[in-house]
């Protein structure tokens, strides 16, 4: 792989606009207020901190955790695209070639994160700065490099070929080969995350201005997620999943579900703005009214009833709706259906949609829309961010990853599954099987970056699941919340080839630049 790195990180820093921020700003505020050069950089703690800030720049990237990576999640049976869009349809139908604008930038952006991490790991160790800041910045760099390799491995690598490994030791080389197996990438991710564990503090030690940075629990969580993927190739990794999940639980940071014994509101409240840094959110996309993830508005009604610029993508399917147990409050907290009462911009109303392909809308991220638009939403509807952080790993995921790993080893995962069920007010189960585990993950994480499509692929369930069409409700009057409906097919059955479609195509431009082979079959 041919990766040409900037000789001077200052160039990347200037490009990120983090060269001279005011010290009283949040670390995610990347507004430029000056310039710098290589000659006067890498001198102070402030320089090191600003370099670390650049590792999070992708949080504000539409093509990353705004909606870019959600095109991959959208391949699942939980949702359909929602609007006519040839590129996203090609992704969902597994006919994409990687040139599609929806998916042709994520691969290189993860390598940009790796590039920035490598430069920090090259420059910061020799800086004469305080050990606390030095360790944290290096920990952030190791974390973000491991995090990037985790996602790259999940999306693009398999038993036939991994993706190029670039570290501070070989970053000056011009060409990098694809490893023989993705396990090499997972091993690299694990090594980086273990380094991060040693260097990063607990979240509980951060001031308000630093909330959202990588921390020890986040590193443990991604170690668990890395080994969850690794277990597809090496069953011994299930024990590692349990180990790292327990590390999160026992870290001393007080990780727990939000559970006040009020199931009608507890799960819903996980996605409230005031819970952006709750005991449940382990790592998330930091957002505010001007920067961050646009996902909530992407899921909101197209044109937003003339009240705000919703984008109207990703509509829940009848199959998702029907997958919830009777009496599970997570369904209403996750999905709006015609006639549901909800609050929109301070006014109570009943849900309807002239635009939804399925008769449903995701409800999970609607909290910012309950208030007057000026309170929590970006006034620029073309970049509709909000104050709501978007979770990447929640404590519920820690519990259910541990449960799955225990079940896969022939042990009992009931305690962990039942904690999640108890929060939802559901009866406990005994002798939980993988069928139970799969159902629980679907109910808990629908519409999140936890990624049901990836789950179905690693379980070997994708081919059979996608051989069935997706259905929705077609209402007789789509502007009447009380109108009758009939069930219709909204997306035909799809041909998923598990020997090809378990990974995604690497964008052809990156292949050409790097002179590496494409994933077989794409």
CSV table of C-alpha atoms in Angstrom, one decimal, residues 113-514:
chain,number,residue,atom,x,y,z
A,113,UNK,CA,-6.6,8.9,12.0
A,114,UNK,CA,-3.8,6.3,12.0
A,115,UNK,CA,-1.5,8.8,10.3
A,116,UNK,CA,-2.1,11.4,13.0
A,117,UNK,CA,-1.7,8.8,15.8
A,118,UNK,CA,1.6,7.7,14.3
A,119,UNK,CA,2.9,11.2,14.2
A,120,UNK,CA,2.0,11.8,17.8
A,121,UNK,CA,3.7,8.6,18.8
A,122,UNK,CA,6.8,9.8,16.9
A,123,UNK,CA,6.9,13.3,18.3
A,124,UNK,CA,5.5,13.4,21.8
A,125,UNK,CA,7.8,10.9,23.6
A,126,UNK,CA,10.8,13.2,23.3
A,127,UNK,CA,8.9,16.3,24.4
A,128,UNK,CA,9.8,17.9,27.7
A,129,UNK,CA,6.3,18.2,29.1
A,130,UNK,CA,4.5,16.9,32.2
A,131,UNK,CA,4.2,13.1,32.5
A,132,UNK,CA,0.4,13.2,33.1
A,133,UNK,CA,-0.3,15.1,29.9
A,134,UNK,CA,2.3,13.2,27.9
A,135,UNK,CA,0.9,9.8,29.0
A,136,UNK,CA,-2.7,10.9,28.2
A,137,UNK,CA,-1.8,12.2,24.8
A,138,UNK,CA,0.1,9.0,23.9
A,139,UNK,CA,-2.7,7.0,25.3
A,140,UNK,CA,-5.2,8.8,23.1
A,141,UNK,CA,-3.0,8.1,20.1
A,142,UNK,CA,-2.7,4.4,20.8
A,143,UNK,CA,-6.4,4.2,21.5
A,144,UNK,CA,-7.4,6.0,18.3
A,145,UNK,CA,-5.0,3.9,16.2
A,146,UNK,CA,-6.4,0.7,17.7
A,147,UNK,CA,-9.9,2.0,17.3
A,148,UNK,CA,-9.3,2.7,13.6
A,149,UNK,CA,-7.8,-0.7,13.0
A,150,UNK,CA,-10.8,-2.3,14.7
A,151,UNK,CA,-13.2,-0.6,12.2
A,152,UNK,CA,-11.0,-1.2,9.2
A,153,UNK,CA,-10.6,-4.9,10.2
A,154,UNK,CA,-14.4,-5.3,10.7
A,155,UNK,CA,-15.3,-3.7,7.4
A,156,UNK,CA,-12.5,-4.7,5.0
A,157,UNK,CA,-10.5,-7.6,6.2
A,158,UNK,CA,-11.0,-11.4,6.4
A,159,UNK,CA,-9.3,-14.8,6.4
A,160,UNK,CA,-8.0,-14.2,2.8
A,161,UNK,CA,-6.4,-10.8,3.5
A,162,UNK,CA,-6.1,-8.2,6.1
A,163,UNK,CA,-5.6,-4.5,5.5
A,164,UNK,CA,-2.2,-2.7,5.5
A,165,UNK,CA,-0.6,-2.1,8.9
A,166,UNK,CA,1.1,1.2,9.3
A,167,UNK,CA,2.7,2.2,12.6
A,168,UNK,CA,5.2,4.8,13.7
A,169,UNK,CA,8.0,2.3,12.9
A,170,UNK,CA,7.2,1.9,9.2
A,171,UNK,CA,5.3,5.1,8.4
A,172,UNK,CA,8.0,6.5,6.2
A,173,UNK,CA,7.9,3.5,3.8
A,174,UNK,CA,6.2,3.9,0.5
A,175,UNK,CA,4.4,0.6,0.1
A,176,UNK,CA,2.6,-1.7,2.5
A,177,UNK,CA,1.3,-5.2,1.7
A,178,UNK,CA,-2.0,-6.6,2.8
A,179,UNK,CA,-1.4,-9.1,5.6
A,180,UNK,CA,-2.3,-12.7,4.9
A,181,UNK,CA,-5.1,-12.7,7.5
A,182,UNK,CA,-7.2,-10.1,9.3
A,183,UNK,CA,-6.1,-11.6,12.6
A,184,UNK,CA,-2.9,-9.6,12.1
A,185,UNK,CA,-5.0,-6.4,12.1
A,186,UNK,CA,-6.9,-7.5,15.2
A,187,UNK,CA,-3.6,-8.3,16.9
A,188,UNK,CA,-2.4,-4.8,16.1
A,189,UNK,CA,-5.6,-3.3,17.4
A,190,UNK,CA,-5.3,-5.3,20.6
A,191,UNK,CA,-1.7,-4.3,21.1
A,192,UNK,CA,-2.5,-0.6,20.6
A,193,UNK,CA,-5.5,-0.8,23.0
A,194,UNK,CA,-3.5,-2.5,25.6
A,195,UNK,CA,-1.0,0.3,25.4
A,196,UNK,CA,-3.8,2.8,25.7
A,197,UNK,CA,-5.1,1.0,28.9
A,198,UNK,CA,-1.7,1.6,30.6
A,199,UNK,CA,-1.6,5.2,29.7
A,200,UNK,CA,-5.1,6.6,29.8
A,201,UNK,CA,-6.9,7.7,33.0
A,202,UNK,CA,-10.5,6.8,34.0
A,203,UNK,CA,-13.2,9.1,32.6
A,204,UNK,CA,-14.1,10.1,36.2
A,205,UNK,CA,-10.8,12.0,36.4
A,206,UNK,CA,-11.6,14.3,33.5
A,207,UNK,CA,-12.8,17.8,33.8
A,208,UNK,CA,-16.0,18.9,32.0
A,209,UNK,CA,-13.9,20.3,29.1
A,210,UNK,CA,-12.2,16.9,28.5
A,211,UNK,CA,-15.3,14.7,28.6
A,212,UNK,CA,-15.5,12.7,25.4
A,213,UNK,CA,-11.7,12.0,25.2
A,214,UNK,CA,-10.6,8.4,25.1
A,215,UNK,CA,-10.2,6.8,28.5
A,216,UNK,CA,-9.4,3.5,30.2
A,217,UNK,CA,-12.9,2.0,30.0
A,218,UNK,CA,-13.2,2.9,26.3
A,219,UNK,CA,-10.0,1.0,25.7
A,220,UNK,CA,-11.2,-2.0,27.6
A,221,UNK,CA,-14.5,-1.9,25.7
A,222,UNK,CA,-12.8,-1.9,22.3
A,223,UNK,CA,-10.6,-4.7,23.4
A,224,UNK,CA,-13.8,-6.7,24.1
A,225,UNK,CA,-15.2,-5.7,20.7
A,226,UNK,CA,-11.9,-6.6,18.9
A,227,UNK,CA,-11.9,-10.0,20.5
A,228,UNK,CA,-15.6,-10.5,19.7
A,229,UNK,CA,-14.7,-10.1,16.0
A,230,UNK,CA,-11.6,-12.2,16.4
A,231,UNK,CA,-13.5,-15.1,17.9
A,232,UNK,CA,-14.9,-15.8,14.4
A,233,UNK,CA,-11.4,-17.2,13.6
A,234,UNK,CA,-10.1,-18.2,17.0
A,235,UNK,CA,-12.5,-19.6,19.6
A,236,UNK,CA,-10.0,-19.0,22.4
A,237,UNK,CA,-10.9,-15.3,22.1
A,238,UNK,CA,-14.3,-15.7,23.7
A,239,UNK,CA,-12.5,-15.9,27.1
A,240,UNK,CA,-10.8,-12.6,26.2
A,241,UNK,CA,-14.1,-11.0,25.6
A,242,UNK,CA,-15.3,-12.0,29.1
A,243,UNK,CA,-12.0,-10.7,30.6
A,244,UNK,CA,-12.2,-7.3,29.0
A,245,UNK,CA,-15.9,-6.9,29.7
A,246,UNK,CA,-15.1,-7.6,33.3
A,247,UNK,CA,-12.4,-5.0,33.2
A,248,UNK,CA,-14.9,-2.4,32.2
A,249,UNK,CA,-17.3,-3.4,35.0
A,250,UNK,CA,-14.5,-3.5,37.6
A,251,UNK,CA,-12.5,-0.5,36.5
A,252,UNK,CA,-13.7,1.7,39.4
A,253,UNK,CA,-15.5,4.2,37.2
A,254,UNK,CA,-19.0,3.0,38.3
A,255,UNK,CA,-20.2,1.6,35.0
A,256,UNK,CA,-23.9,0.6,35.2
A,257,UNK,CA,-27.1,0.6,33.2
A,258,UNK,CA,-29.5,3.5,33.8
A,259,UNK,CA,-32.1,1.6,35.8
A,260,UNK,CA,-34.3,3.4,38.3
A,261,UNK,CA,-37.0,0.6,38.2
A,262,UNK,CA,-39.1,2.7,35.8
A,263,UNK,CA,-38.9,0.7,32.6
A,264,UNK,CA,-41.3,3.0,30.8
A,265,UNK,CA,-38.7,5.7,30.9
A,266,UNK,CA,-35.3,4.2,31.8
A,267,UNK,CA,-34.3,2.9,28.3
A,268,UNK,CA,-35.7,6.0,26.6
A,269,UNK,CA,-33.7,8.2,29.0
A,270,UNK,CA,-30.4,6.6,27.9
A,271,UNK,CA,-30.7,8.8,24.8
A,272,UNK,CA,-31.4,12.1,26.6
A,273,UNK,CA,-29.0,14.9,26.2
A,274,UNK,CA,-28.4,15.1,30.0
A,275,UNK,CA,-27.1,11.5,29.9
A,276,UNK,CA,-24.4,12.2,27.3
A,277,UNK,CA,-21.8,11.2,29.9
A,278,UNK,CA,-23.8,8.8,32.0
A,279,UNK,CA,-22.6,5.6,33.6
A,280,UNK,CA,-23.9,3.8,30.5
A,281,UNK,CA,-22.1,5.7,27.6
A,282,UNK,CA,-18.6,4.3,27.4
A,283,UNK,CA,-17.5,5.9,24.2
A,284,UNK,CA,-19.6,8.2,21.9
A,285,UNK,CA,-19.4,10.7,19.2
A,286,UNK,CA,-19.3,14.1,20.9
A,287,UNK,CA,-21.8,16.5,19.5
A,288,UNK,CA,-23.1,20.0,20.0
A,289,UNK,CA,-25.2,22.5,18.1
A,290,UNK,CA,-22.4,23.3,15.6
A,291,UNK,CA,-20.2,20.2,15.4
A,292,UNK,CA,-20.6,16.5,15.8
A,293,UNK,CA,-22.9,13.8,14.4
A,294,UNK,CA,-25.8,14.7,12.2
A,295,UNK,CA,-27.4,11.2,12.6
A,296,UNK,CA,-30.5,12.4,14.7
A,297,UNK,CA,-31.5,14.7,11.9
A,298,UNK,CA,-30.7,12.2,9.2
A,299,UNK,CA,-33.3,9.9,10.8
A,300,UNK,CA,-35.8,12.7,11.3
A,301,UNK,CA,-38.8,13.1,8.9
A,302,UNK,CA,-37.7,14.4,5.5
A,303,UNK,CA,-38.1,18.2,5.4
A,304,UNK,CA,-39.2,18.0,9.0
A,305,UNK,CA,-42.9,19.0,8.5
A,306,UNK,CA,-41.5,22.3,7.3
A,307,UNK,CA,-40.2,22.9,10.8
A,308,UNK,CA,-36.5,21.8,10.5
A,309,UNK,CA,-34.4,20.2,7.8
A,310,UNK,CA,-34.8,16.5,8.5
A,311,UNK,CA,-33.2,14.2,5.9
A,312,UNK,CA,-35.5,11.3,6.1
A,313,UNK,CA,-33.2,8.3,5.7
A,314,UNK,CA,-33.2,4.9,7.4
A,315,UNK,CA,-36.7,3.8,8.1
A,316,UNK,CA,-37.4,0.9,10.5
A,317,UNK,CA,-39.0,-2.2,9.0
A,318,UNK,CA,-42.0,-4.2,10.1
A,319,UNK,CA,-39.6,-7.0,10.8
A,320,UNK,CA,-37.8,-4.9,13.4
A,321,UNK,CA,-41.1,-3.7,14.9
A,322,UNK,CA,-42.4,-7.3,15.3
A,323,UNK,CA,-39.1,-8.6,16.7
A,324,UNK,CA,-39.8,-6.9,20.1
A,325,UNK,CA,-41.5,-8.9,22.8
A,326,UNK,CA,-45.0,-7.8,23.8
A,327,UNK,CA,-44.7,-5.2,26.6
A,328,UNK,CA,-41.1,-4.3,25.8
A,329,UNK,CA,-40.9,-0.5,26.2
A,330,UNK,CA,-37.8,-0.5,24.0
A,331,UNK,CA,-40.0,-0.7,21.0
A,332,UNK,CA,-41.8,2.6,21.6
A,333,UNK,CA,-38.5,4.2,22.6
A,334,UNK,CA,-36.9,3.0,19.4
A,335,UNK,CA,-39.7,3.4,16.8
A,336,UNK,CA,-42.5,5.9,16.1
A,337,UNK,CA,-45.6,4.4,14.5
A,338,UNK,CA,-48.6,6.2,13.1
A,339,UNK,CA,-50.7,7.6,15.9
A,340,UNK,CA,-48.0,7.6,18.6
A,341,UNK,CA,-48.1,10.7,20.8
A,342,UNK,CA,-44.8,12.5,21.0
A,343,UNK,CA,-43.4,16.1,21.6
A,344,UNK,CA,-42.0,18.0,18.6
A,345,UNK,CA,-40.5,21.5,19.2
A,346,UNK,CA,-42.5,21.9,22.4
A,347,UNK,CA,-45.9,20.8,21.0
A,348,UNK,CA,-47.5,17.5,21.6
A,349,UNK,CA,-48.6,15.8,18.4
A,350,UNK,CA,-49.3,12.4,16.8
A,351,UNK,CA,-46.9,10.8,14.5
A,352,UNK,CA,-47.6,10.5,10.8
A,353,UNK,CA,-45.3,10.7,7.7
A,354,UNK,CA,-45.9,11.4,4.1
A,355,UNK,CA,-42.4,10.3,3.4
A,356,UNK,CA,-41.6,7.2,5.4
A,357,UNK,CA,-41.3,4.1,3.2
A,358,UNK,CA,-42.3,1.8,6.0
A,359,UNK,CA,-44.8,3.9,8.1
A,360,UNK,CA,-42.2,4.2,10.9
A,361,UNK,CA,-39.4,6.5,12.1
A,362,UNK,CA,-36.6,5.9,14.5
A,363,UNK,CA,-37.4,7.5,17.8
A,364,UNK,CA,-34.2,6.8,19.6
A,365,UNK,CA,-32.5,10.1,18.9
A,366,UNK,CA,-35.5,12.4,19.0
A,367,UNK,CA,-34.8,14.0,22.4
A,368,UNK,CA,-33.2,17.2,20.9
A,369,UNK,CA,-36.4,17.7,18.8
A,370,UNK,CA,-38.7,17.9,21.8
A,371,UNK,CA,-37.6,21.5,22.6
A,372,UNK,CA,-37.7,24.7,20.6
A,373,UNK,CA,-35.2,24.3,17.7
A,374,UNK,CA,-33.0,27.1,19.0
A,375,UNK,CA,-32.2,25.1,22.2
A,376,UNK,CA,-30.4,22.0,21.0
A,377,UNK,CA,-30.2,22.0,17.2
A,378,UNK,CA,-27.9,23.6,14.7
A,379,UNK,CA,-29.5,26.7,13.1
A,380,UNK,CA,-27.8,25.5,9.9
A,381,UNK,CA,-30.2,22.8,8.7
A,382,UNK,CA,-27.7,21.8,6.0
A,383,UNK,CA,-25.5,20.6,8.8
A,384,UNK,CA,-28.1,19.6,11.4
A,385,UNK,CA,-26.1,18.6,14.4
A,386,UNK,CA,-27.5,18.6,17.9
A,387,UNK,CA,-26.4,18.5,21.6
A,388,UNK,CA,-27.0,14.7,21.7
A,389,UNK,CA,-23.9,12.5,21.7
A,390,UNK,CA,-24.2,9.4,19.6
A,391,UNK,CA,-23.2,6.2,21.4
A,392,UNK,CA,-20.6,3.9,19.9
A,393,UNK,CA,-20.3,1.6,23.0
A,394,UNK,CA,-22.8,1.4,25.8
A,395,UNK,CA,-22.6,-0.6,29.0
A,396,UNK,CA,-25.5,-2.8,27.7
A,397,UNK,CA,-23.1,-3.9,25.0
A,398,UNK,CA,-20.5,-4.9,27.6
A,399,UNK,CA,-23.1,-7.0,29.3
A,400,UNK,CA,-24.4,-8.7,26.1
A,401,UNK,CA,-20.9,-9.3,24.7
A,402,UNK,CA,-20.0,-11.0,27.9
A,403,UNK,CA,-23.2,-13.1,27.8
A,404,UNK,CA,-22.5,-14.1,24.2
A,405,UNK,CA,-19.0,-15.1,25.1
A,406,UNK,CA,-20.1,-17.2,28.0
A,407,UNK,CA,-22.8,-18.9,26.0
A,408,UNK,CA,-20.3,-19.6,23.2
A,409,UNK,CA,-18.1,-21.3,25.8
A,410,UNK,CA,-20.9,-23.5,27.0
A,411,UNK,CA,-21.4,-21.4,30.2
A,412,UNK,CA,-24.3,-19.5,31.5
A,413,UNK,CA,-24.9,-15.9,30.4
A,414,UNK,CA,-28.3,-15.4,32.2
A,415,UNK,CA,-27.1,-12.9,34.7
A,416,UNK,CA,-25.9,-10.4,32.1
A,417,UNK,CA,-28.9,-10.8,29.8
A,418,UNK,CA,-31.3,-10.5,32.6
A,419,UNK,CA,-29.8,-7.2,33.8
A,420,UNK,CA,-30.6,-5.8,30.3
A,421,UNK,CA,-34.1,-7.4,30.4
A,422,UNK,CA,-34.8,-6.1,33.9
A,423,UNK,CA,-34.1,-2.5,32.9
A,424,UNK,CA,-36.8,-3.0,30.2
A,425,UNK,CA,-39.2,-4.5,32.8
A,426,UNK,CA,-39.2,-7.9,31.2
A,427,UNK,CA,-39.2,-11.3,33.0
A,428,UNK,CA,-35.9,-13.0,33.5
A,429,UNK,CA,-35.0,-16.0,31.3
A,430,UNK,CA,-33.2,-19.2,32.3
A,431,UNK,CA,-30.7,-21.1,30.3
A,432,UNK,CA,-30.3,-18.4,27.7
A,433,UNK,CA,-29.3,-19.6,24.3
A,434,UNK,CA,-27.8,-17.8,21.3
A,435,UNK,CA,-31.3,-17.4,20.0
A,436,UNK,CA,-32.1,-15.4,23.2
A,437,UNK,CA,-28.9,-13.5,22.9
A,438,UNK,CA,-29.5,-12.5,19.3
A,439,UNK,CA,-33.0,-11.3,20.1
A,440,UNK,CA,-31.8,-9.2,23.0
A,441,UNK,CA,-29.0,-7.5,21.0
A,442,UNK,CA,-31.5,-6.6,18.3
A,443,UNK,CA,-34.0,-5.1,20.7
A,444,UNK,CA,-31.4,-3.2,22.6
A,445,UNK,CA,-29.3,-1.8,19.8
A,446,UNK,CA,-31.6,-1.2,16.8
A,447,UNK,CA,-30.6,2.0,15.0
A,448,UNK,CA,-27.2,2.2,16.7
A,449,UNK,CA,-23.6,1.9,15.4
A,450,UNK,CA,-23.4,-1.4,17.4
A,451,UNK,CA,-24.3,-2.7,13.9
A,452,UNK,CA,-26.8,-5.5,13.5
A,453,UNK,CA,-25.5,-6.2,9.9
A,454,UNK,CA,-22.0,-7.0,11.4
A,455,UNK,CA,-23.7,-9.2,14.0
A,456,UNK,CA,-25.6,-11.1,11.3
A,457,UNK,CA,-22.5,-11.6,9.3
A,458,UNK,CA,-20.3,-12.9,12.1
A,459,UNK,CA,-23.1,-15.2,13.3
A,460,UNK,CA,-23.5,-16.6,9.8
A,461,UNK,CA,-27.1,-15.5,9.7
A,462,UNK,CA,-27.0,-12.8,6.9
A,463,UNK,CA,-27.6,-15.0,3.9
A,464,UNK,CA,-30.9,-16.5,5.2
A,465,UNK,CA,-32.0,-13.3,6.8
A,466,UNK,CA,-31.5,-11.2,3.6
A,467,UNK,CA,-33.2,-13.8,1.4
A,468,UNK,CA,-36.5,-12.5,2.8
A,469,UNK,CA,-38.0,-9.1,1.7
A,470,UNK,CA,-38.4,-6.2,4.0
A,471,UNK,CA,-41.9,-5.0,4.6
A,472,UNK,CA,-43.6,-1.8,5.8
A,473,UNK,CA,-47.0,-0.3,6.4
A,474,UNK,CA,-48.7,1.6,3.6
A,475,UNK,CA,-51.3,4.0,5.2
A,476,UNK,CA,-54.4,4.9,3.2
A,477,UNK,CA,-53.8,8.6,4.1
A,478,UNK,CA,-50.2,9.3,4.9
A,479,UNK,CA,-51.0,12.6,6.5
A,480,UNK,CA,-53.5,11.1,8.9
A,481,UNK,CA,-52.0,9.5,12.0
A,482,UNK,CA,-55.2,7.4,12.5
A,483,UNK,CA,-55.4,6.1,9.0
A,484,UNK,CA,-55.6,2.4,8.2
A,485,UNK,CA,-52.8,0.5,6.6
A,486,UNK,CA,-51.8,-2.6,4.7
A,487,UNK,CA,-48.6,-4.4,4.7
A,488,UNK,CA,-46.4,-4.0,1.6
A,489,UNK,CA,-43.0,-5.1,0.4
A,490,UNK,CA,-40.7,-2.1,0.6
A,491,UNK,CA,-37.4,-3.8,-0.4
A,492,UNK,CA,-37.1,-7.1,-2.2
A,493,UNK,CA,-35.1,-10.1,-1.0
A,494,UNK,CA,-31.4,-9.7,-1.5
A,495,UNK,CA,-28.7,-12.1,-2.6
A,496,UNK,CA,-26.0,-12.1,0.1
A,497,UNK,CA,-23.0,-14.3,-0.7
A,498,UNK,CA,-21.2,-15.1,2.5
A,499,UNK,CA,-18.0,-15.8,0.7
A,500,UNK,CA,-18.0,-12.3,-0.7
A,501,UNK,CA,-20.3,-9.9,1.1
A,502,UNK,CA,-19.0,-10.5,4.6
A,503,UNK,CA,-16.6,-7.6,3.8
A,504,UNK,CA,-17.1,-4.4,1.9
A,505,UNK,CA,-15.2,-3.2,-1.2
A,506,UNK,CA,-12.1,-1.1,-0.7
A,507,UNK,CA,-12.6,2.1,-2.8
A,508,UNK,CA,-11.0,1.6,-6.2
A,509,UNK,CA,-9.1,4.9,-6.0
A,510,UNK,CA,-7.4,3.7,-2.8
A,511,UNK,CA,-6.6,0.4,-4.5
A,512,UNK,CA,-5.0,2.3,-7.5
A,513,UNK,CA,-3.0,4.5,-5.3
A,514,UNK,CA,-1.9,1.7,-3.1
